[in-house]
mmCIF file of C-alpha atoms in Angstrom:
data_model
loop_
_atom_site.group_PDB
_atom_site.id
_atom_site.type_symbol
_atom_site.label_atom_id
_atom_site.label_comp_id
_atom_site.label_asym_id
_atom_site.label_seq_id
_atom_site.Cartn_x
_atom_site.Cartn_y
_atom_site.Cartn_z
ATOM 1 C CA UNK A 28 16.871 -2.981 -25.757
ATOM 2 C CA UNK A 29 16.860 -1.224 -22.384
ATOM 3 C CA UNK A 30 15.442 -3.355 -19.585
ATOM 4 C CA UNK A 31 12.395 -1.984 -17.821
ATOM 5 C CA UNK A 32 12.912 -0.637 -14.336
ATOM 6 C CA UNK A 33 10.505 -2.475 -12.053
ATOM 7 C CA UNK A 34 9.391 -1.485 -8.570
ATOM 8 C CA UNK A 35 7.201 -3.156 -5.971
ATOM 9 C CA UNK A 36 4.926 -0.853 -3.985
ATOM 10 C CA UNK A 37 2.747 -1.139 -0.888
ATOM 11 C CA UNK A 38 0.959 1.484 1.173
ATOM 12 C CA UNK A 39 -0.271 1.979 4.722
ATOM 13 C CA UNK A 40 -3.294 4.115 5.512
ATOM 14 C CA UNK A 41 -4.890 5.621 8.606
ATOM 15 C CA UNK A 42 -8.599 6.291 8.895
ATOM 16 C CA UNK A 43 -10.112 9.404 10.373
ATOM 17 C CA UNK A 44 -11.942 9.372 13.700
ATOM 18 C CA UNK A 45 -15.566 8.429 13.144
ATOM 19 C CA UNK A 46 -16.745 11.280 15.358
ATOM 20 C CA UNK A 47 -14.974 13.801 13.110
ATOM 21 C CA UNK A 48 -17.379 12.997 10.263
ATOM 22 C CA UNK A 49 -20.492 15.048 9.593
ATOM 23 C CA UNK A 50 -23.902 13.627 10.475
ATOM 24 C CA UNK A 51 -24.859 12.803 6.879
ATOM 25 C CA UNK A 52 -21.671 10.780 6.383
ATOM 26 C CA UNK A 53 -22.184 8.947 9.680
ATOM 27 C CA UNK A 54 -25.743 8.092 8.717
ATOM 28 C CA UNK A 55 -24.611 6.768 5.327
ATOM 29 C CA UNK A 56 -21.878 4.587 6.822
ATOM 30 C CA UNK A 57 -24.133 3.174 9.528
ATOM 31 C CA UNK A 58 -27.118 2.586 7.252
ATOM 32 C CA UNK A 59 -26.886 -1.198 7.459
ATOM 33 C CA UNK A 60 -25.139 -1.457 10.832
ATOM 34 C CA UNK A 61 -28.076 -2.776 12.836
ATOM 35 C CA UNK A 62 -26.022 -4.288 15.664
ATOM 36 C CA UNK A 63 -23.238 -3.005 17.918
ATOM 37 C CA UNK A 64 -20.859 -5.483 16.297
ATOM 38 C CA UNK A 65 -21.619 -4.193 12.806
ATOM 39 C CA UNK A 66 -21.252 -0.593 13.965
ATOM 40 C CA UNK A 67 -17.838 -1.459 15.400
ATOM 41 C CA UNK A 68 -16.857 -3.011 12.065
ATOM 42 C CA UNK A 69 -17.828 0.195 10.257
ATOM 43 C CA UNK A 70 -15.785 2.329 12.636
ATOM 44 C CA UNK A 71 -12.764 0.048 12.237
ATOM 45 C CA UNK A 72 -13.024 -0.046 8.436
ATOM 46 C CA UNK A 73 -12.471 3.667 7.792
ATOM 47 C CA UNK A 74 -8.801 3.087 6.954
ATOM 48 C CA UNK A 75 -9.816 1.111 3.861
ATOM 49 C CA UNK A 76 -11.450 3.969 1.962
ATOM 50 C CA UNK A 77 -9.839 7.035 0.359
ATOM 51 C CA UNK A 78 -12.787 9.218 1.402
ATOM 52 C CA UNK A 79 -12.227 8.464 5.100
ATOM 53 C CA UNK A 80 -8.479 7.836 5.331
ATOM 54 C CA UNK A 81 -5.089 9.162 4.310
ATOM 55 C CA UNK A 82 -1.864 7.592 3.066
ATOM 56 C CA UNK A 83 0.728 7.514 5.846
ATOM 57 C CA UNK A 84 3.465 5.331 4.315
ATOM 58 C CA UNK A 85 4.510 4.064 0.881
ATOM 59 C CA UNK A 86 7.024 1.254 0.525
ATOM 60 C CA UNK A 87 9.019 0.902 -2.699
ATOM 61 C CA UNK A 88 11.389 -1.986 -3.439
ATOM 62 C CA UNK A 89 13.238 -2.248 -6.736
ATOM 63 C CA UNK A 90 12.523 -5.663 -8.240
ATOM 64 C CA UNK A 91 15.966 -6.095 -9.798
ATOM 65 C CA UNK A 92 18.230 -4.545 -7.180
ATOM 66 C CA UNK A 93 18.575 -4.289 -3.411
ATOM 67 C CA UNK A 94 17.355 -0.689 -3.283
ATOM 68 C CA UNK A 95 14.397 -0.099 -0.994
ATOM 69 C CA UNK A 96 12.628 3.108 -0.009
ATOM 70 C CA UNK A 97 9.895 3.933 2.461
ATOM 71 C CA UNK A 98 8.235 7.313 2.136
ATOM 72 C CA UNK A 99 6.240 8.126 5.238
ATOM 73 C CA UNK A 100 4.492 10.867 7.138
ATOM 74 C CA UNK A 101 6.101 12.343 10.239
ATOM 75 C CA UNK A 102 3.908 15.205 11.371
ATOM 76 C CA UNK A 103 5.986 16.008 14.451
ATOM 77 C CA UNK A 104 9.616 16.310 13.391
ATOM 78 C CA UNK A 105 11.499 17.982 10.581
ATOM 79 C CA UNK A 106 11.424 16.011 7.328
ATOM 80 C CA UNK A 107 14.572 13.948 6.891
ATOM 81 C CA UNK A 108 16.103 10.954 5.167
ATOM 82 C CA UNK A 109 17.632 8.085 7.143
ATOM 83 C CA UNK A 110 19.540 5.202 5.548
ATOM 84 C CA UNK A 111 19.756 1.760 7.138
ATOM 85 C CA UNK A 112 21.561 -0.964 5.166
ATOM 86 C CA UNK A 113 19.576 -1.372 1.922
ATOM 87 C CA UNK A 114 16.660 0.901 2.811
ATOM 88 C CA UNK A 115 16.177 4.646 2.847
ATOM 89 C CA UNK A 116 13.430 6.044 5.077
ATOM 90 C CA UNK A 117 12.250 9.414 3.771
ATOM 91 C CA UNK A 118 9.860 11.426 5.924
ATOM 92 C CA UNK A 119 7.378 14.121 4.905
ATOM 93 C CA UNK A 120 5.466 16.514 7.109
ATOM 94 C CA UNK A 121 2.011 15.816 5.614
ATOM 95 C CA UNK A 122 0.129 13.630 3.157
ATOM 96 C CA UNK A 123 0.336 16.086 0.278
ATOM 97 C CA UNK A 124 4.128 16.240 0.416
ATOM 98 C CA UNK A 125 4.291 12.454 0.775
ATOM 99 C CA UNK A 126 2.192 11.884 -2.345
ATOM 100 C CA UNK A 127 4.074 14.518 -4.312
ATOM 101 C CA UNK A 128 7.335 12.775 -3.395
ATOM 102 C CA UNK A 129 5.922 9.420 -4.464
ATOM 103 C CA UNK A 130 4.847 10.620 -7.922
ATOM 104 C CA UNK A 131 8.267 12.134 -8.537
ATOM 105 C CA UNK A 132 9.991 8.889 -7.570
ATOM 106 C CA UNK A 133 7.616 6.485 -9.374
ATOM 107 C CA UNK A 134 8.189 8.354 -12.645
ATOM 108 C CA UNK A 135 11.571 6.583 -12.914
ATOM 109 C CA UNK A 136 9.960 3.142 -13.278
ATOM 110 C CA UNK A 137 8.215 1.512 -16.224
ATOM 111 C CA UNK A 138 6.560 -1.365 -14.356
ATOM 112 C CA UNK A 139 4.978 -1.611 -10.916
ATOM 113 C CA UNK A 140 4.244 -4.723 -8.892
ATOM 114 C CA UNK A 141 1.671 -4.999 -6.100
ATOM 115 C CA UNK A 142 -0.360 -7.476 -4.105
ATOM 116 C CA UNK A 143 -4.008 -6.428 -4.464
ATOM 117 C CA UNK A 144 -2.787 -3.093 -5.756
ATOM 118 C CA UNK A 145 -5.707 -2.863 -8.158
ATOM 119 C CA UNK A 146 -8.188 -3.341 -5.372
ATOM 120 C CA UNK A 147 -6.530 -1.057 -2.849
ATOM 121 C CA UNK A 148 -3.122 0.613 -3.151
ATOM 122 C CA UNK A 149 -3.285 2.164 -6.606
ATOM 123 C CA UNK A 150 -6.839 3.556 -6.581
ATOM 124 C CA UNK A 151 -6.110 4.854 -3.094
ATOM 125 C CA UNK A 152 -2.934 6.648 -4.214
ATOM 126 C CA UNK A 153 -4.594 8.215 -7.240
ATOM 127 C CA UNK A 154 -7.744 9.304 -5.415
ATOM 128 C CA UNK A 155 -5.906 10.701 -2.381
ATOM 129 C CA UNK A 156 -3.656 12.604 -4.781
ATOM 130 C CA UNK A 157 -6.724 14.135 -6.430
ATOM 131 C CA UNK A 158 -8.069 15.086 -2.994
ATOM 132 C CA UNK A 159 -4.756 16.867 -2.393
ATOM 133 C CA UNK A 160 -4.890 18.606 -5.803
ATOM 134 C CA UNK A 161 -2.053 16.513 -7.212
ATOM 135 C CA UNK A 162 -2.108 15.110 -10.749
ATOM 136 C CA UNK A 163 -0.854 11.511 -10.882
ATOM 137 C CA UNK A 164 2.350 11.317 -12.935
ATOM 138 C CA UNK A 165 1.202 8.035 -14.501
ATOM 139 C CA UNK A 166 -1.866 5.827 -14.670
ATOM 140 C CA UNK A 167 -1.380 3.026 -12.150
ATOM 141 C CA UNK A 168 -4.601 1.330 -13.288
ATOM 142 C CA UNK A 169 -4.132 0.357 -16.963
ATOM 143 C CA UNK A 170 -6.201 -2.425 -18.515
ATOM 144 C CA UNK A 171 -5.624 -5.468 -16.318
ATOM 145 C CA UNK A 172 -5.669 -7.982 -19.194
ATOM 146 C CA UNK A 173 -3.673 -6.273 -21.945
ATOM 147 C CA UNK A 174 -1.035 -4.350 -19.999
ATOM 148 C CA UNK A 175 2.024 -5.532 -18.074
ATOM 149 C CA UNK A 176 2.698 -2.051 -16.751
ATOM 150 C CA UNK A 177 1.022 -3.118 -13.474
ATOM 151 C CA UNK A 178 1.545 -6.669 -12.229
ATOM 152 C CA UNK A 179 -0.960 -7.322 -9.455
ATOM 153 C CA UNK A 180 0.108 -10.606 -7.902
ATOM 154 C CA UNK A 181 -3.351 -11.259 -6.492
ATOM 155 C CA UNK A 182 -4.632 -11.213 -10.080
ATOM 156 C CA UNK A 183 -1.790 -13.292 -11.459
ATOM 157 C CA UNK A 184 -1.665 -15.939 -8.730
ATOM 158 C CA UNK A 185 -5.409 -16.557 -9.041
ATOM 159 C CA UNK A 186 -5.240 -16.458 -12.856
ATOM 160 C CA UNK A 187 -7.569 -13.476 -12.926
ATOM 161 C CA UNK A 188 -10.161 -15.051 -10.684
ATOM 162 C CA UNK A 189 -10.124 -18.574 -12.125
ATOM 163 C CA UNK A 190 -9.275 -19.870 -8.655
ATOM 164 C CA UNK A 191 -12.329 -19.629 -6.448
ATOM 165 C CA UNK A 192 -10.516 -18.614 -3.253
ATOM 166 C CA UNK A 193 -8.426 -15.446 -3.087
ATOM 167 C CA UNK A 194 -5.763 -16.031 -0.448
ATOM 168 C CA UNK A 195 -4.068 -13.185 1.392
ATOM 169 C CA UNK A 196 -0.402 -12.187 1.341
ATOM 170 C CA UNK A 197 0.337 -14.184 4.496
ATOM 171 C CA UNK A 198 -0.895 -17.468 3.023
ATOM 172 C CA UNK A 199 0.899 -16.977 -0.286
ATOM 173 C CA UNK A 200 4.111 -16.242 1.620
ATOM 174 C CA UNK A 201 3.639 -19.430 3.616
ATOM 175 C CA UNK A 202 3.056 -21.441 0.434
ATOM 176 C CA UNK A 203 6.356 -20.243 -1.046
ATOM 177 C CA UNK A 204 8.312 -20.410 2.255
ATOM 178 C CA UNK A 205 8.688 -16.634 2.408
ATOM 179 C CA UNK A 206 8.809 -15.054 5.882
ATOM 180 C CA UNK A 207 5.394 -13.479 6.434
ATOM 181 C CA UNK A 208 5.332 -9.824 7.507
ATOM 182 C CA UNK A 209 2.000 -10.532 9.201
ATOM 183 C CA UNK A 210 3.691 -12.488 11.996
ATOM 184 C CA UNK A 211 5.411 -9.431 13.457
ATOM 185 C CA UNK A 212 4.305 -7.306 16.395
ATOM 186 C CA UNK A 213 2.481 -4.760 14.194
ATOM 187 C CA UNK A 214 -0.658 -5.396 12.142
ATOM 188 C CA UNK A 215 -2.458 -3.197 9.639
ATOM 189 C CA UNK A 216 -5.275 -2.646 12.113
ATOM 190 C CA UNK A 217 -2.821 -0.897 14.459
ATOM 191 C CA UNK A 218 -1.593 1.673 11.946
ATOM 192 C CA UNK A 219 -4.220 4.290 12.799
ATOM 193 C CA UNK A 220 -3.426 4.142 16.521
ATOM 194 C CA UNK A 221 0.319 4.130 15.858
ATOM 195 C CA UNK A 222 -0.073 7.203 13.666
ATOM 196 C CA UNK A 223 -2.038 9.030 16.366
ATOM 197 C CA UNK A 224 0.642 8.049 18.891
ATOM 198 C CA UNK A 225 3.426 9.464 16.719
ATOM 199 C CA UNK A 226 5.012 6.053 16.032
ATOM 200 C CA UNK A 227 5.780 7.047 12.460
ATOM 201 C CA UNK A 228 8.981 5.071 11.932
ATOM 202 C CA UNK A 229 7.303 1.974 13.367
ATOM 203 C CA UNK A 230 4.668 2.263 10.642
ATOM 204 C CA UNK A 231 7.407 2.741 8.036
ATOM 205 C CA UNK A 232 9.192 -0.420 9.160
ATOM 206 C CA UNK A 233 5.941 -2.385 9.024
ATOM 207 C CA UNK A 234 5.355 -1.096 5.495
ATOM 208 C CA UNK A 235 8.881 -2.172 4.563
ATOM 209 C CA UNK A 236 8.131 -5.719 5.724
ATOM 210 C CA UNK A 237 5.069 -5.884 3.485
ATOM 211 C CA UNK A 238 6.843 -4.570 0.408
ATOM 212 C CA UNK A 239 9.863 -6.878 0.854
ATOM 213 C CA UNK A 240 7.584 -9.912 1.192
ATOM 214 C CA UNK A 241 5.683 -8.830 -1.930
ATOM 215 C CA UNK A 242 8.982 -8.459 -3.785
ATOM 216 C CA UNK A 243 10.040 -12.002 -2.849
ATOM 217 C CA UNK A 244 6.644 -13.332 -3.882
ATOM 218 C CA UNK A 245 7.000 -11.537 -7.211
ATOM 219 C CA UNK A 246 10.403 -13.133 -7.770
ATOM 220 C CA UNK A 247 8.828 -16.579 -7.374
ATOM 221 C CA UNK A 248 5.999 -15.707 -9.733
ATOM 222 C CA UNK A 249 8.369 -14.161 -12.270
ATOM 223 C CA UNK A 250 10.605 -17.247 -12.270
ATOM 224 C CA UNK A 251 8.001 -20.006 -12.342
ATOM 225 C CA UNK A 252 4.670 -18.575 -13.493
ATOM 226 C CA UNK A 253 5.415 -15.715 -15.883
ATOM 227 C CA UNK A 254 5.133 -16.684 -19.560
ATOM 228 C CA UNK A 255 6.250 -13.982 -21.978
#
């Protein structure tokens, strides 16, 4: 029996400028923002939603090999591929080309692994693809209870919500003595500004850190907590 090819994925997104939205959208988003602090939170949260943000980087790490890829947007330079040790950085000139490249590459894998991919990465990828008139090459959101096609570690480590507290990637990495990508100089909240500043490869490297940490966390789960 041929072994399934498994890949870990993680994405980075950049929200639009709040002022670029139309008045109706602004009014909707600010409906319950009755203080300056809440309005600031709304403005800073635009990167979390596929209707107000775009995908700027996608990390992919093969679960059973040392192959790693980061597909990322570079809107300033010619698209190119750069290899560094065990990772290949592949740039695209816009979001549509980035997503098209992702769907072509993900078609080679039978199982995907994420951390909170059901709550963020996968719906985001599928919806942004639809916005860009791209048909997803596979359903990244199969039934969470009866399918192993998508292993969301946030689901599995909390036993599908049986644990009351849902810890973040940083705390799970700390628990399993995995170097946390959240202790570096870049945070997810900086991605939008880095993208505007043209720091595309910096975003790609940050995305790589997240996907490698998720891969190591998956290896722990697969060894000690997966019962097949």
